[in-house]
PDB file of C-alpha atoms in Angstrom:
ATOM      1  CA  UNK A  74     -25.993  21.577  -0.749  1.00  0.00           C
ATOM      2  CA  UNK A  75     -26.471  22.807  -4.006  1.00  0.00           C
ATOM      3  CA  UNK A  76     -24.874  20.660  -7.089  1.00  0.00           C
ATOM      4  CA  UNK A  77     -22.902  23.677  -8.010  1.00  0.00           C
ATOM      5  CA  UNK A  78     -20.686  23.735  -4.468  1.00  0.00           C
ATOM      6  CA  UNK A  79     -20.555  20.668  -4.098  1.00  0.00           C
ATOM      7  CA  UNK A  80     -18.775  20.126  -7.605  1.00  0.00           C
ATOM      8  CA  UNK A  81     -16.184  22.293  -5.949  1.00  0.00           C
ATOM      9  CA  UNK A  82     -15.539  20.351  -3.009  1.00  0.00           C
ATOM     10  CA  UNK A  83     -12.978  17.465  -2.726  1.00  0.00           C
ATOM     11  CA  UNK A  84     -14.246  14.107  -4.213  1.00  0.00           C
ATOM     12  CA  UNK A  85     -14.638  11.441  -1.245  1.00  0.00           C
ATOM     13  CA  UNK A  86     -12.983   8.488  -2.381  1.00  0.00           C
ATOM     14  CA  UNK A  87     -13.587   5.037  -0.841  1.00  0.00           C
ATOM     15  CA  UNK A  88     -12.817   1.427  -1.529  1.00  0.00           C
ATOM     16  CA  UNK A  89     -10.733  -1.594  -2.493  1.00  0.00           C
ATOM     17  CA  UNK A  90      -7.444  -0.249  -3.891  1.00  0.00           C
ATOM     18  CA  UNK A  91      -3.962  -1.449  -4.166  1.00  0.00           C
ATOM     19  CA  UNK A  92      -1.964   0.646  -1.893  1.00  0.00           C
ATOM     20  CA  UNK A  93       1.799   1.084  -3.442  1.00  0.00           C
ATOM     21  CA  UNK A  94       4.818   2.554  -1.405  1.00  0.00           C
ATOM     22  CA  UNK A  95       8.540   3.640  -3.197  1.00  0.00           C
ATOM     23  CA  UNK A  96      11.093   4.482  -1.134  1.00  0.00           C
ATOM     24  CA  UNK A  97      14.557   5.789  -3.170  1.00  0.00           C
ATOM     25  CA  UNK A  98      17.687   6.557  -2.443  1.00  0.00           C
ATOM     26  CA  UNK A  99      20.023   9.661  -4.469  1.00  0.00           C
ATOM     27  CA  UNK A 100      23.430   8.508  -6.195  1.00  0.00           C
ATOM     28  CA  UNK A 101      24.940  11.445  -4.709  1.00  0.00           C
ATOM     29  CA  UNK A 102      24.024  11.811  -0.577  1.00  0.00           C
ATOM     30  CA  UNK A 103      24.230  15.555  -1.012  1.00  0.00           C
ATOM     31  CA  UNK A 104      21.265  15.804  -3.059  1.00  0.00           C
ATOM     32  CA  UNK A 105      18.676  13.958  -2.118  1.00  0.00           C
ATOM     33  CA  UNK A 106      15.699  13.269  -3.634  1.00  0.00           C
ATOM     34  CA  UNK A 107      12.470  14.870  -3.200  1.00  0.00           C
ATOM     35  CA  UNK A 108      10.429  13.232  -2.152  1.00  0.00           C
ATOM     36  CA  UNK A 109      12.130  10.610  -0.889  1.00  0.00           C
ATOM     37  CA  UNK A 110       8.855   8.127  -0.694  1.00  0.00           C
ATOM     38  CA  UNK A 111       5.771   8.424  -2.764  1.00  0.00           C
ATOM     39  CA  UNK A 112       2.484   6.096  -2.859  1.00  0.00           C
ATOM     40  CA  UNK A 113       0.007   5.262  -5.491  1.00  0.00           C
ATOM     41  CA  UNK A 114      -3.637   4.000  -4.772  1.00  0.00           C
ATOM     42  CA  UNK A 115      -5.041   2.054  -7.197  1.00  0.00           C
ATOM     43  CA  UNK A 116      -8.516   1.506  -6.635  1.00  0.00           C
ATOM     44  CA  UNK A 117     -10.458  -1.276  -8.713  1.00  0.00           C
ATOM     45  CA  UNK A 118     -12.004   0.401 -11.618  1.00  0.00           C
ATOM     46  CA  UNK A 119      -7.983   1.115 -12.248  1.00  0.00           C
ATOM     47  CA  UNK A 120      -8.496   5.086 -10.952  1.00  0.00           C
ATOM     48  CA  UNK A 121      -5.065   5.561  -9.901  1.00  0.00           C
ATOM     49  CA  UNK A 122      -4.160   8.346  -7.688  1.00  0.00           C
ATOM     50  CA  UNK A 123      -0.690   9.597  -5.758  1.00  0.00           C
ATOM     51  CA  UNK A 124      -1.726   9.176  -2.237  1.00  0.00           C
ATOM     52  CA  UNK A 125      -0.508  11.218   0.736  1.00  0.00           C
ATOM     53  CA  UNK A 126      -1.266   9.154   4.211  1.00  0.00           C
ATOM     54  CA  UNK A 127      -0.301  10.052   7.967  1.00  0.00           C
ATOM     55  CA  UNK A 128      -0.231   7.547  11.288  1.00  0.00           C
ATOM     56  CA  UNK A 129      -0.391   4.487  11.112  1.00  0.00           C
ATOM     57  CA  UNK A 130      -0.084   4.673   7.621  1.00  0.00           C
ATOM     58  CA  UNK A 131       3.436   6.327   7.338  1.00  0.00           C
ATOM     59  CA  UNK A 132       4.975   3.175   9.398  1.00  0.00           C
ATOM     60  CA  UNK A 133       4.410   0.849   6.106  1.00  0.00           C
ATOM     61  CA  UNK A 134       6.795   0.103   4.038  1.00  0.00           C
ATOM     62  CA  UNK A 135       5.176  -2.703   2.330  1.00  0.00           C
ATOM     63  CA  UNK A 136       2.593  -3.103  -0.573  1.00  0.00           C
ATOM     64  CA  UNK A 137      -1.074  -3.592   0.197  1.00  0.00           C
ATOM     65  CA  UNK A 138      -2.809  -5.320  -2.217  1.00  0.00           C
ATOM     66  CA  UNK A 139      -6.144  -5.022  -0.605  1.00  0.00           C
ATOM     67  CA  UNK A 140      -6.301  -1.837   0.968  1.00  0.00           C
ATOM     68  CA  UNK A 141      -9.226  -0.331   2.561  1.00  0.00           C
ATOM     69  CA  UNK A 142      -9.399   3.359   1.383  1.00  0.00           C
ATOM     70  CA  UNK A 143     -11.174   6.382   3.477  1.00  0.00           C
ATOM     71  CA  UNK A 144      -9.703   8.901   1.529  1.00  0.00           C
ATOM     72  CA  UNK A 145     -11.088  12.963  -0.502  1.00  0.00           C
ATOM     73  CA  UNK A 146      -9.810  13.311  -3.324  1.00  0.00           C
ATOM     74  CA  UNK A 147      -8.692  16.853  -5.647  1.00  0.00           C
ATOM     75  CA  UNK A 148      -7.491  16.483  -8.755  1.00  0.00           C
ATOM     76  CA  UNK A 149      -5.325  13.698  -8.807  1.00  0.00           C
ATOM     77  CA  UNK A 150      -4.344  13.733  -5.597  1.00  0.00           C
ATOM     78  CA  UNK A 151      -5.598  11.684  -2.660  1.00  0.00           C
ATOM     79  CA  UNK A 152      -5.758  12.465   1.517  1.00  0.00           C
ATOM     80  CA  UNK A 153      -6.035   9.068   2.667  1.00  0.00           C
ATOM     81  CA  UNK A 154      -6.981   8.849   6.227  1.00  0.00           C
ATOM     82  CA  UNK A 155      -5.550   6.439   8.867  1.00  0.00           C
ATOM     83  CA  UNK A 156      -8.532   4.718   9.346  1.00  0.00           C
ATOM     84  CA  UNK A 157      -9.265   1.356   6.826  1.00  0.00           C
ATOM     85  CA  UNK A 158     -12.922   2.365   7.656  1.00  0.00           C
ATOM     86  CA  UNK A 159     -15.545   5.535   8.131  1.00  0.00           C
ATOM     87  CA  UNK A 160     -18.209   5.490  10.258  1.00  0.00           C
ATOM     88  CA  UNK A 161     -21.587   6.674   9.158  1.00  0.00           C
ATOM     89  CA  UNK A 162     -22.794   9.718  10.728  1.00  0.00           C
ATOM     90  CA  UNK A 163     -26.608   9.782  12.076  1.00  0.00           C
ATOM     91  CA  UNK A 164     -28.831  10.887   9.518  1.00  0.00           C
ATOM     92  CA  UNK A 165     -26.431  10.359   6.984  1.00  0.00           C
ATOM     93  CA  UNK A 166     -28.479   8.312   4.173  1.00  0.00           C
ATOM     94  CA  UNK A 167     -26.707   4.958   2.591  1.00  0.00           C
ATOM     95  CA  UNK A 168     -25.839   5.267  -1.036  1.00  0.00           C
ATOM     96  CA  UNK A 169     -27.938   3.181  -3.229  1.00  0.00           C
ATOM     97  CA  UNK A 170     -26.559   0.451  -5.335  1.00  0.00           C
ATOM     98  CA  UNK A 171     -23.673  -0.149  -2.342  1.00  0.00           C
ATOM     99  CA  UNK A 172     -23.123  -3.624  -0.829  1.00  0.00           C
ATOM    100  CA  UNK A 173     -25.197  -3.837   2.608  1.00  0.00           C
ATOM    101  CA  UNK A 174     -23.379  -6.700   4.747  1.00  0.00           C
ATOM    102  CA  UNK A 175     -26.306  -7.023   7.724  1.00  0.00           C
ATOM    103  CA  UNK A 176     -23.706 -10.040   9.890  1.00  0.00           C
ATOM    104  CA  UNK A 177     -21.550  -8.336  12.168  1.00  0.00           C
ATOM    105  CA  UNK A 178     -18.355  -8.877  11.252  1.00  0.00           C
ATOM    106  CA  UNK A 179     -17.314  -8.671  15.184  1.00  0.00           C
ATOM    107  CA  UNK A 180     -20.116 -11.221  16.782  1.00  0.00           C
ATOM    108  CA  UNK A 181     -21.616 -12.878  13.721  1.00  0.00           C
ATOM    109  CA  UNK A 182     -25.379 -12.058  14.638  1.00  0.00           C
ATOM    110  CA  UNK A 183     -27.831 -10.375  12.364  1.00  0.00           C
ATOM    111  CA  UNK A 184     -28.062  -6.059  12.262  1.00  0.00           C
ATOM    112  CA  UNK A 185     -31.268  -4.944  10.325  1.00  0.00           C
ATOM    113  CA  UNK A 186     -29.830  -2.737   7.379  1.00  0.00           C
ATOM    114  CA  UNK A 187     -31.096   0.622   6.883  1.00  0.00           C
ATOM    115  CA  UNK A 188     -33.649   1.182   3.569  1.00  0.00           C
ATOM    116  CA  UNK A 189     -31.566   3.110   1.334  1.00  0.00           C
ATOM    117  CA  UNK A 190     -33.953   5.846   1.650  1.00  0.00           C
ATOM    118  CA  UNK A 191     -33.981   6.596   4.621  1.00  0.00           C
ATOM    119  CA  UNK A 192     -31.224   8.021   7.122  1.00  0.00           C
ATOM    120  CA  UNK A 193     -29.291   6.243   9.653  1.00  0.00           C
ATOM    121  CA  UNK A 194     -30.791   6.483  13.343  1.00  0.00           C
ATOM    122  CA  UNK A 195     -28.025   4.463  15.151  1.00  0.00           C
ATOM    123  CA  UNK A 196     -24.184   5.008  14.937  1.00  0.00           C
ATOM    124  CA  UNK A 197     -23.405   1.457  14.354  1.00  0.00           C
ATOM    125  CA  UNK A 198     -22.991   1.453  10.601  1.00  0.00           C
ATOM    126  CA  UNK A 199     -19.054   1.751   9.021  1.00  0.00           C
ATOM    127  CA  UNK A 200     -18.105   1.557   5.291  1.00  0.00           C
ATOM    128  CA  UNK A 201     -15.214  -0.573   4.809  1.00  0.00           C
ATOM    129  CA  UNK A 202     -14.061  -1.636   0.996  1.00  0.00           C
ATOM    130  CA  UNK A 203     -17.214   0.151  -0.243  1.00  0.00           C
ATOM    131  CA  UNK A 204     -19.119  -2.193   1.615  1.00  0.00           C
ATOM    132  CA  UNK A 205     -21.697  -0.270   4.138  1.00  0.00           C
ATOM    133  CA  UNK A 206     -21.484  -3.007   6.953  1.00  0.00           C
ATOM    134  CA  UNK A 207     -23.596  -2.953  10.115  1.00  0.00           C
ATOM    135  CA  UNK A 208     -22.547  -3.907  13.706  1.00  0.00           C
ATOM    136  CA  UNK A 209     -24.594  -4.982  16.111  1.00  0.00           C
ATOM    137  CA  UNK A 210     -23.100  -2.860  18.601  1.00  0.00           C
ATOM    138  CA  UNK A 211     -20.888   0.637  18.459  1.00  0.00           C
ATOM    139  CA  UNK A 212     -18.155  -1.152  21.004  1.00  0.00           C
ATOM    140  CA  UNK A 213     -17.786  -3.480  17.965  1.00  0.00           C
ATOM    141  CA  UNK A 214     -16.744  -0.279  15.527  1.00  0.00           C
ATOM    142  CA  UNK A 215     -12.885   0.270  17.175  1.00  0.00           C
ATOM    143  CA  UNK A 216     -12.338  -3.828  17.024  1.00  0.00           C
ATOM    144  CA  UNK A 217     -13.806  -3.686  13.257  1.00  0.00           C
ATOM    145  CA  UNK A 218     -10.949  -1.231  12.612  1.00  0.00           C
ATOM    146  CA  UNK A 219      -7.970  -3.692  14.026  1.00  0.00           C
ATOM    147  CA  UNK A 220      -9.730  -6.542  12.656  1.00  0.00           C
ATOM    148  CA  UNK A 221      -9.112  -4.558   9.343  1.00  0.00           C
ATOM    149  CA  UNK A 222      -6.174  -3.063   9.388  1.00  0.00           C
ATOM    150  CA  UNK A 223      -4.764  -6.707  10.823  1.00  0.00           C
ATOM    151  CA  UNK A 224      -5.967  -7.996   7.482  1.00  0.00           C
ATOM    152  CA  UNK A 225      -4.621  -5.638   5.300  1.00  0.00           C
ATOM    153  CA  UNK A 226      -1.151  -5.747   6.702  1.00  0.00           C
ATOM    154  CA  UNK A 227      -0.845  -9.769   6.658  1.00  0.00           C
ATOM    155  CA  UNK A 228      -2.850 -10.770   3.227  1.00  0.00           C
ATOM    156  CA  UNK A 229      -6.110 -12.228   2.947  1.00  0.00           C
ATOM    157  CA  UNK A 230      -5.878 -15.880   3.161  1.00  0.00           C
ATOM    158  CA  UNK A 231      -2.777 -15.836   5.488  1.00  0.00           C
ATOM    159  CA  UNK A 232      -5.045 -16.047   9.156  1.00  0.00           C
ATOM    160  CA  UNK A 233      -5.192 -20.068   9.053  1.00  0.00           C
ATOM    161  CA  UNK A 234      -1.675 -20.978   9.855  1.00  0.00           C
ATOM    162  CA  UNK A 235       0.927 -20.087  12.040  1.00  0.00           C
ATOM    163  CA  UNK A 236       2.368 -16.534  11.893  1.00  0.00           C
ATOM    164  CA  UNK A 237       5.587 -14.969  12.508  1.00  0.00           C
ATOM    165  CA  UNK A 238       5.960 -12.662  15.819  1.00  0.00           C
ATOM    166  CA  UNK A 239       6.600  -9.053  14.530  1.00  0.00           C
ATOM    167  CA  UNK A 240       6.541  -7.244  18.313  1.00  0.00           C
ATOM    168  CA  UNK A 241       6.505  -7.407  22.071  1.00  0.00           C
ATOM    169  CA  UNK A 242       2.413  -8.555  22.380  1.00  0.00           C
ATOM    170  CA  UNK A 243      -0.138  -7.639  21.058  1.00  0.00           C
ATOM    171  CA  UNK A 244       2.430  -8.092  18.244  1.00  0.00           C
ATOM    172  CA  UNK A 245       2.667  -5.375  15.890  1.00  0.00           C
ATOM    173  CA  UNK A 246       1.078  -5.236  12.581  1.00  0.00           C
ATOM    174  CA  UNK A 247       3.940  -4.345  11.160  1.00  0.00           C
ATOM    175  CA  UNK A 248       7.685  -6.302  11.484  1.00  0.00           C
ATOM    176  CA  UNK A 249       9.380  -4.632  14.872  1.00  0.00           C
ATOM    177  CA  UNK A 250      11.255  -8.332  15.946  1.00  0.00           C
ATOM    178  CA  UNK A 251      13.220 -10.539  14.281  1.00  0.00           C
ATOM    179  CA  UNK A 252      14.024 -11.002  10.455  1.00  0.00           C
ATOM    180  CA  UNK A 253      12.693  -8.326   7.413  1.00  0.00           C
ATOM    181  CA  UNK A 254      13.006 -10.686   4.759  1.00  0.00           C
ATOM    182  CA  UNK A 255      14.152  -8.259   1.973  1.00  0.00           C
ATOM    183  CA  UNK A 256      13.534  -9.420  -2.236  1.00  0.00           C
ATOM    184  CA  UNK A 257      15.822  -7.168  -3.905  1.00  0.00           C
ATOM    185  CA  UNK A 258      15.776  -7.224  -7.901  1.00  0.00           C
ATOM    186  CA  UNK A 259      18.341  -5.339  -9.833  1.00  0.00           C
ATOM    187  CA  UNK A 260      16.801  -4.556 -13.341  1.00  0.00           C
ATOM    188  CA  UNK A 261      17.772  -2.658 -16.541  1.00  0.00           C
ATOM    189  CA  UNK A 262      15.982  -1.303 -18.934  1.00  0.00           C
ATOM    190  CA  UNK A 263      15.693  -2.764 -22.732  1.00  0.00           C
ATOM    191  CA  UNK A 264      18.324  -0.273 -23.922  1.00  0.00           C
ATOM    192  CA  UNK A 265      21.295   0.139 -23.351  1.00  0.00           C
ATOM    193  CA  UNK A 266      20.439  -2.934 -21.521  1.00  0.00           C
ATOM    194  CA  UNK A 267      23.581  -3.288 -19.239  1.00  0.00           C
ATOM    195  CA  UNK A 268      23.606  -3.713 -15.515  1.00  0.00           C
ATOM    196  CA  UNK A 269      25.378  -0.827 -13.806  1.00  0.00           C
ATOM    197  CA  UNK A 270      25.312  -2.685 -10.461  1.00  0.00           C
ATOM    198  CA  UNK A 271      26.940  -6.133  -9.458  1.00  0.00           C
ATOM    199  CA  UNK A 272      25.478  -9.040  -7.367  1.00  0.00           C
ATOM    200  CA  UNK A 273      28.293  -8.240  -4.603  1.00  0.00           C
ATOM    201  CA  UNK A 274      27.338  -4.349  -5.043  1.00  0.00           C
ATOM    202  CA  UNK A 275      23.687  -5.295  -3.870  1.00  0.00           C
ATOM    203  CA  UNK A 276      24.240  -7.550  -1.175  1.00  0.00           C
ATOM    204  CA  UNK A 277      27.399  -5.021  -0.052  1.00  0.00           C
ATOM    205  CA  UNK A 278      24.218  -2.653   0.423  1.00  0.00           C
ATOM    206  CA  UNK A 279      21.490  -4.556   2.162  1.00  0.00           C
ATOM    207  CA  UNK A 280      24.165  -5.593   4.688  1.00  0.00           C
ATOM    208  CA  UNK A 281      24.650  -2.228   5.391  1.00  0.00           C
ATOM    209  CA  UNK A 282      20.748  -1.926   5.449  1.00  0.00           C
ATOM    210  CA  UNK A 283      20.838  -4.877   7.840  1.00  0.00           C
ATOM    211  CA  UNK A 284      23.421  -3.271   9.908  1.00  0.00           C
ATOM    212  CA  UNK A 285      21.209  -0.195  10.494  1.00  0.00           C
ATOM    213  CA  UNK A 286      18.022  -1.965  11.726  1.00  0.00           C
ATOM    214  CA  UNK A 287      20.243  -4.007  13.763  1.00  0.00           C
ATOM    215  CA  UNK A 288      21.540  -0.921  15.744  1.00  0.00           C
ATOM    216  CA  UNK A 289      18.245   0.960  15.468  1.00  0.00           C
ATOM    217  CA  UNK A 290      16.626  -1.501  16.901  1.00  0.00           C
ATOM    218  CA  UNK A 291      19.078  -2.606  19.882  1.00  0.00           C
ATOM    219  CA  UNK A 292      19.472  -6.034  18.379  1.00  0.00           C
ATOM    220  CA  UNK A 293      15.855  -6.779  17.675  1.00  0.00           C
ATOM    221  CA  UNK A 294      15.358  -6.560  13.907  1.00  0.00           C
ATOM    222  CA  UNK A 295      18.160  -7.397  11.132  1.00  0.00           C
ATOM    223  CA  UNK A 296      17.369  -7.920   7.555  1.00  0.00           C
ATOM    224  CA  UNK A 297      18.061 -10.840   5.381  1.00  0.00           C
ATOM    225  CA  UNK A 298      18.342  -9.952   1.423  1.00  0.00           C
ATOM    226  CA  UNK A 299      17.582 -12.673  -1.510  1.00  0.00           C
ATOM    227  CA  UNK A 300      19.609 -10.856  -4.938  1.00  0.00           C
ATOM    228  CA  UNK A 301      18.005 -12.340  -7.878  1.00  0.00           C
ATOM    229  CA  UNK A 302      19.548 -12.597 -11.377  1.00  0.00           C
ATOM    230  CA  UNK A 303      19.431  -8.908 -13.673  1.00  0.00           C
ATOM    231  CA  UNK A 304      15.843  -8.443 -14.922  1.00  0.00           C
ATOM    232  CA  UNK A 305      15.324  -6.628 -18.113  1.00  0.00           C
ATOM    233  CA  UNK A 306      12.244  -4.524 -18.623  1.00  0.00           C
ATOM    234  CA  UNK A 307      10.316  -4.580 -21.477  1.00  0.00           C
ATOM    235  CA  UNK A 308      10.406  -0.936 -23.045  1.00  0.00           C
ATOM    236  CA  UNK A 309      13.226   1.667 -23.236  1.00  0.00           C
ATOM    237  CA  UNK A 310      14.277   4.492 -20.803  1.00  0.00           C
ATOM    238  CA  UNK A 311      12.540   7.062 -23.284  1.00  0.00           C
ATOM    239  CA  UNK A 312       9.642   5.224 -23.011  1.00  0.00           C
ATOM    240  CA  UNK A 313       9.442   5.292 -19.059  1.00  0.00           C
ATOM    241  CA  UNK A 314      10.269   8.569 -19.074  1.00  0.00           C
ATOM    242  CA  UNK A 315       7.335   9.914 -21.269  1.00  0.00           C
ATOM    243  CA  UNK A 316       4.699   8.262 -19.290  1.00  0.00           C
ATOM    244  CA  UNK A 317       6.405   8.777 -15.485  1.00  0.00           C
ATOM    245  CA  UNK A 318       7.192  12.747 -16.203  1.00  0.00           C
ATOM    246  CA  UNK A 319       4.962  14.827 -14.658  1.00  0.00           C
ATOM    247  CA  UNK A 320       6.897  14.835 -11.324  1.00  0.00           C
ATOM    248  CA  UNK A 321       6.975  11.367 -10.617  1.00  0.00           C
ATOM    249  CA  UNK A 322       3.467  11.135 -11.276  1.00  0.00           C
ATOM    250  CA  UNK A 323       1.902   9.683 -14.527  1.00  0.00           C
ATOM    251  CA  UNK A 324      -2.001  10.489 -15.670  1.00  0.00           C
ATOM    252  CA  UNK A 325      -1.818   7.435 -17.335  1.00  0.00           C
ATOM    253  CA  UNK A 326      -0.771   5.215 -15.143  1.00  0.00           C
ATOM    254  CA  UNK A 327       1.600   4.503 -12.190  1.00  0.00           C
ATOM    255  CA  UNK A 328       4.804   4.398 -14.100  1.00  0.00           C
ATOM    256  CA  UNK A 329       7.023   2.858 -11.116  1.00  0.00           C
ATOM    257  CA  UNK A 330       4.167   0.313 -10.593  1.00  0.00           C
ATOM    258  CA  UNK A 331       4.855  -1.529 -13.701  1.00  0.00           C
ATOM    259  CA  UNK A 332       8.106  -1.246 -13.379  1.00  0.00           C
ATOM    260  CA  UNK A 333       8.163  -3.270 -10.155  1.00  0.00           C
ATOM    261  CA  UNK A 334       4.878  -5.753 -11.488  1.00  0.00           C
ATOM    262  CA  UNK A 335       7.536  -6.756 -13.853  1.00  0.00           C
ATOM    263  CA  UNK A 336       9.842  -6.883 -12.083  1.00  0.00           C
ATOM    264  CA  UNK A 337       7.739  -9.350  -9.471  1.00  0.00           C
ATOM    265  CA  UNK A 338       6.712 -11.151 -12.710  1.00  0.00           C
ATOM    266  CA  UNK A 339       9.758 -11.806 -13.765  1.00  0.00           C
ATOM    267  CA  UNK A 340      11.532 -12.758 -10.518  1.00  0.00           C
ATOM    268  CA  UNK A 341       8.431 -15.485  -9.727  1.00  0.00           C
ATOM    269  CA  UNK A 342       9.359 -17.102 -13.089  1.00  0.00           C
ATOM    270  CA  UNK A 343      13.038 -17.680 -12.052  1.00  0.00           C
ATOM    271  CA  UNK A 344      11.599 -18.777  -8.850  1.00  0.00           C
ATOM    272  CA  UNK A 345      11.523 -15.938  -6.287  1.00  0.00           C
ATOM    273  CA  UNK A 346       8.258 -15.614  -5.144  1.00  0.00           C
ATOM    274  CA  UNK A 347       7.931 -11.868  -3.701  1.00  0.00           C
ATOM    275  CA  UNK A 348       4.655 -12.974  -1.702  1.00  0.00           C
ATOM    276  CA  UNK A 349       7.393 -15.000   0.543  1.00  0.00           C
ATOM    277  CA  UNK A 350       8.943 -11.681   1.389  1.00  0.00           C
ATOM    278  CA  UNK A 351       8.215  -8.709   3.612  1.00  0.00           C
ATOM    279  CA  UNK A 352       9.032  -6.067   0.735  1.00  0.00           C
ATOM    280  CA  UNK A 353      10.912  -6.073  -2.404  1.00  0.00           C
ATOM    281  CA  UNK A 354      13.735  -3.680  -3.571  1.00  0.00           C
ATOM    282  CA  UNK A 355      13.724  -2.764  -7.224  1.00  0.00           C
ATOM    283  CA  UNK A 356      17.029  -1.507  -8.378  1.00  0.00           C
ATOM    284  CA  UNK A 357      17.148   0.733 -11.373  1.00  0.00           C
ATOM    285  CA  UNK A 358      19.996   2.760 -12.435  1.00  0.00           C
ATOM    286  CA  UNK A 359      19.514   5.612 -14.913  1.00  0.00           C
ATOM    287  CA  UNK A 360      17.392   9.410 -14.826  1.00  0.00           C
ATOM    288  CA  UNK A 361      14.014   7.272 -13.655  1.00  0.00           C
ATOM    289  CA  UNK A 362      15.622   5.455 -10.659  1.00  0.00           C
ATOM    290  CA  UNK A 363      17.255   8.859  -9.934  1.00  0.00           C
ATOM    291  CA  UNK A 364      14.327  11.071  -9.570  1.00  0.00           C
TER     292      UNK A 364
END
């Protein structure tokens, strides 16, 4: 197509990106807030975008460090699709300067990569990470995709030990049985720098919490909560509020993410490590929490 329609078209987006949930909760039930849970996708040049998913997608609740992204992009905005990969159409021609990974990732033998300058003749050849990868065969492309998505749920580096069951098999890649082990940090910010919110306040709530999956879930899931000691973040509530005001979304940066990087920081140096946990609760009182 001509370079003038296709600048009008949505940007395809696809890669390695930190995938970042936030849930909240209104101080007043009768109003919530809208929306109740937003994402970010950072990808690794630090492109950060607010990301709207569907699926599979929507059942996470957790933060994916190493996220495969299929996603189009307008504006600031990002579709990400369900998939953690896209598979090359036929005569659709690899981009040059990509990463071509010729093992199959499913068998371990040897596919032939296509030149870059020429199209593809087989439909055995899936993007994943920004890698163009090539299967040897296109039964291998739907066990690719739960090879992936199995990765990016439990953490690279995670696959050599035991692991917990999280559903009836083949388990879930998400946590369906047993215990959510919950990291919940209440923080303030540097001024006024008082903590609205008590220690027996927090875990008053995540009991509650508990309580719900508990019944939800017919007695298959409960929560267990860690409260760590206040955390105090580095700049003032003006400050967050100048770079996180363009309706939650910043074009600087993800202003809730480094809110909760600090707060993880923070927490690991009095000893809570929030890779031991399942997701982490960042409790902030004041007009950013409440938005």
């Amino acid at each position: 197509m001509p370079a003038e329609v296709v600048a009008q078209l949505e940007e395809r987006v696809e890669g390695r990106a930190q995938l970042r949930i936030y849930q909240s909760a209104p101080l007043d039930p009768g109003t919530p807030v809208q929306p109740p849970v937003m994402r970010y996708a950072e990808f690794q040049d630090g492109t950060t975008y607010e990301a709207h998913v569907y699926g599979r997608r929507t059942e996470s609740i957790r933060w994916l460090p190493n996220a495969s992204l299929n996603s189009v992009a307008f504006d600031r905005m990002l579709a990400v699709h369900e998939s953690p990969l896209r598979r090359l159409e036929v005569v659709e021609i690899p981009l040059s300067g990509k990463p071509a990974v010729e093992i199959c990732p499913v068998s371990g033998n040897t596919a032939l990569a296509t030149s870059p300058t020429e199209s593809i003749a087989e439909d055995v050849v899936v993007k994943a990470h920004g890698d163009i990868i090539y299967l040897c065969d296109g039964c291998h492309v739907s066990l690719f995709v739960e090879q992936v998505a199995r990765l990016e749920a439990q953490g690279e580096g995670v696959t050599g030990g035991m692991q917990r069951f999280t559903g009836v098999l083949p388990a879930s890649l998400f946590t369906l049985l047993g215990e959510l082990r919950v990291l919940h940090i209440p923080l303030t910010f540097a001024d006024p720098n008082t903590i609205l919110v008590s220690e027996a306040k927090c875990y008053e709530v995540m009991r509650d919490v508990s309580d719900f999956f508990y019944r939800a879930s017919y007695g298959r899931l409960t929560a267990h909560a860690t409260v760590t000691l206040p955390i105090k973040l580095p700049h003032n509530e003006a400050w967050h509020m100048q770079k996180d005001s363009t309706e939650g979304f910043s074009k600087e940066f993800d202003a809730l993410g480094l809110e909760h990087a600090h707060a993880r920081e923070e927490a690991r140096k009095l000893g809570y490590d929030s890779g031991n946990f399942d997701t982490v609760v960042a409790r902030l009182t004041g007009r950013v929490a409440q938005r």
